[in-house]
XYZ file of C-alpha atoms in Angstrom:
173
model
C 0.073 -0.003 -0.017
C 1.264 3.540 -0.922
C 0.498 6.686 1.223
C -0.901 9.845 -0.444
C 0.362 12.312 2.694
C -3.511 13.375 2.377
C -5.421 13.388 5.706
C -9.325 13.640 5.309
C -11.981 14.506 8.641
C -14.988 12.734 8.939
C -18.186 14.541 8.706
C -21.344 14.009 10.563
C -23.291 11.694 8.182
C -19.988 9.539 8.172
C -18.719 10.885 4.757
C -15.405 11.682 3.676
C -14.290 13.453 0.813
C -11.977 11.465 -1.825
C -9.186 14.279 -3.151
C -9.706 14.868 -7.185
C -6.412 13.992 -8.050
C -6.584 10.860 -6.991
C -10.308 10.242 -8.503
C -8.537 11.352 -11.722
C -5.378 8.958 -11.562
C -8.037 5.900 -10.280
C -10.360 7.261 -13.043
C -12.953 7.662 -10.425
C -15.986 8.988 -11.589
C -18.764 11.184 -9.811
C -21.612 8.609 -9.161
C -19.392 5.176 -9.843
C -19.619 2.433 -7.679
C -16.706 1.747 -4.477
C -16.548 -1.856 -2.568
C -15.620 -1.689 0.532
C -13.281 -4.085 2.631
C -12.221 -4.393 6.414
C -8.391 -6.218 6.228
C -7.711 -5.266 10.197
C -7.461 -1.618 10.701
C -7.429 -0.478 7.200
C -10.836 0.250 5.451
C -9.751 -0.216 1.570
C -11.803 1.135 -1.209
C -11.859 -0.837 -4.603
C -13.967 0.504 -7.861
C -16.593 -1.636 -8.571
C -17.390 -3.266 -11.652
C -20.646 -5.181 -12.674
C -18.310 -7.025 -15.048
C -16.045 -8.778 -12.156
C -19.231 -11.352 -11.435
C -19.182 -12.409 -15.264
C -15.559 -12.450 -15.928
C -14.990 -15.730 -15.563
C -17.848 -16.618 -18.134
C -16.359 -13.278 -20.185
C -12.929 -15.071 -20.587
C -14.896 -18.744 -21.999
C -16.982 -16.570 -24.645
C -13.827 -14.636 -25.646
C -11.223 -18.200 -25.895
C -14.646 -19.761 -28.056
C -14.566 -16.917 -30.296
C -11.543 -16.879 -31.236
C -11.487 -20.425 -31.936
C -14.175 -20.233 -33.978
C -13.197 -16.818 -35.894
C -9.648 -17.260 -35.871
C -9.823 -13.457 -34.691
C -8.623 -11.577 -31.927
C -11.183 -10.905 -29.482
C -11.130 -8.316 -25.991
C -13.410 -7.610 -23.849
C -13.110 -4.630 -21.426
C -15.097 -3.448 -18.752
C -15.282 0.080 -17.816
C -11.472 0.686 -16.684
C -9.639 -2.830 -17.702
C -9.123 -5.736 -20.069
C -11.185 -8.765 -18.461
C -10.810 -11.381 -20.886
C -8.946 -11.458 -24.035
C -8.124 -14.515 -26.832
C -5.091 -16.441 -26.304
C -3.045 -14.438 -28.481
C -3.478 -11.331 -26.651
C -2.846 -12.458 -22.692
C -0.552 -9.670 -21.849
C -3.868 -7.318 -22.224
C -5.631 -9.298 -19.489
C -6.599 -6.842 -16.129
C -4.283 -4.086 -18.154
C -6.087 -0.248 -17.619
C -7.939 0.294 -21.148
C -6.858 3.220 -22.448
C -9.216 6.608 -22.760
C -10.752 5.935 -26.589
C -11.498 2.978 -25.392
C -13.336 4.407 -22.518
C -14.824 7.138 -24.949
C -15.915 4.289 -26.828
C -18.111 2.536 -23.882
C -19.224 5.953 -22.387
C -21.046 6.651 -25.892
C -22.166 3.415 -26.790
C -20.595 2.455 -29.441
C -21.035 0.380 -32.365
C -18.488 0.036 -34.891
C -17.511 -2.070 -37.674
C -14.163 -0.504 -39.353
C -13.771 -2.432 -42.593
C -10.170 -0.649 -43.415
C -7.286 -0.376 -41.363
C -7.437 2.092 -38.221
C -5.993 2.993 -35.220
C -7.192 0.966 -32.590
C -6.091 1.893 -29.408
C -6.736 -0.786 -26.593
C -4.709 -0.039 -23.648
C -1.786 3.209 -23.139
C 0.461 0.631 -24.099
C -1.032 -1.584 -27.211
C -2.631 -0.346 -30.042
C -2.477 -1.472 -33.290
C -3.557 -0.259 -37.258
C -6.505 -2.834 -38.098
C -9.950 -3.236 -39.110
C -12.367 -3.969 -36.097
C -15.783 -4.661 -34.999
C -16.674 -3.397 -31.116
C -20.066 -3.336 -29.352
C -20.989 -1.545 -25.565
C -22.070 -3.995 -23.131
C -24.881 -2.775 -22.154
C -26.454 -3.332 -18.597
C -30.056 -2.336 -16.832
C -29.131 1.453 -19.025
C -25.580 1.594 -18.212
C -23.132 0.760 -20.676
C -20.395 -1.398 -18.750
C -18.285 -2.392 -21.402
C -17.367 -3.146 -24.840
C -16.526 -6.854 -26.489
C -14.129 -5.919 -30.209
C -13.097 -8.199 -32.928
C -10.359 -6.998 -34.808
C -8.312 -8.553 -37.617
C -6.916 -8.996 -41.242
C -10.706 -9.467 -42.615
C -13.725 -7.519 -40.607
C -17.483 -8.444 -42.083
C -21.279 -7.813 -41.297
C -20.624 -11.020 -39.717
C -18.064 -10.204 -37.041
C -20.142 -7.334 -36.541
C -23.330 -9.848 -35.670
C -21.183 -11.759 -33.849
C -20.127 -8.940 -31.079
C -23.699 -7.922 -31.220
C -24.375 -11.411 -30.132
C -21.597 -11.350 -27.985
C -22.177 -8.337 -26.149
C -25.913 -8.601 -25.531
C -25.256 -12.153 -23.802
C -22.520 -10.757 -21.163
C -25.509 -8.454 -20.850
C -27.991 -10.542 -19.559
C -25.482 -12.558 -17.775
C -24.514 -9.314 -15.738
C -28.508 -9.269 -15.168
C -28.987 -12.917 -13.638
């Protein structure tokens, strides 16, 4: 654990303010949920991701889609890569790029049939063709399904839509 040097007083309703700099660094946005853990005398706050409940399911789905399509698969939540095809295992649990974060917020559904720069994490970008679809659960955009490779078709877009719908239903159950 790393000390920040910041001390905050608890108000009469039991609230504390998380400094703006920490919220910005950890990408904690207004209205976002945090999980609270207790470890001995420590209180630990962790960003809550509804997608974490289906991460194993998402990994199985990514492997299955890769085995069928032979195209790279990435599944994200709002903060990181939670599942990917076996050829991209180094991306697992890495923070997503600002571009991907914006695509989630915008609930984007994109079919790019010509090579375009796709920035998945801050240290992984590729010029490729891709299909991407937002995962929307209970009215909130919570992640993305991205399929990319040398030859992307309308069928790949349909697969990304179906995968995002299945993950959405799994989250809601």
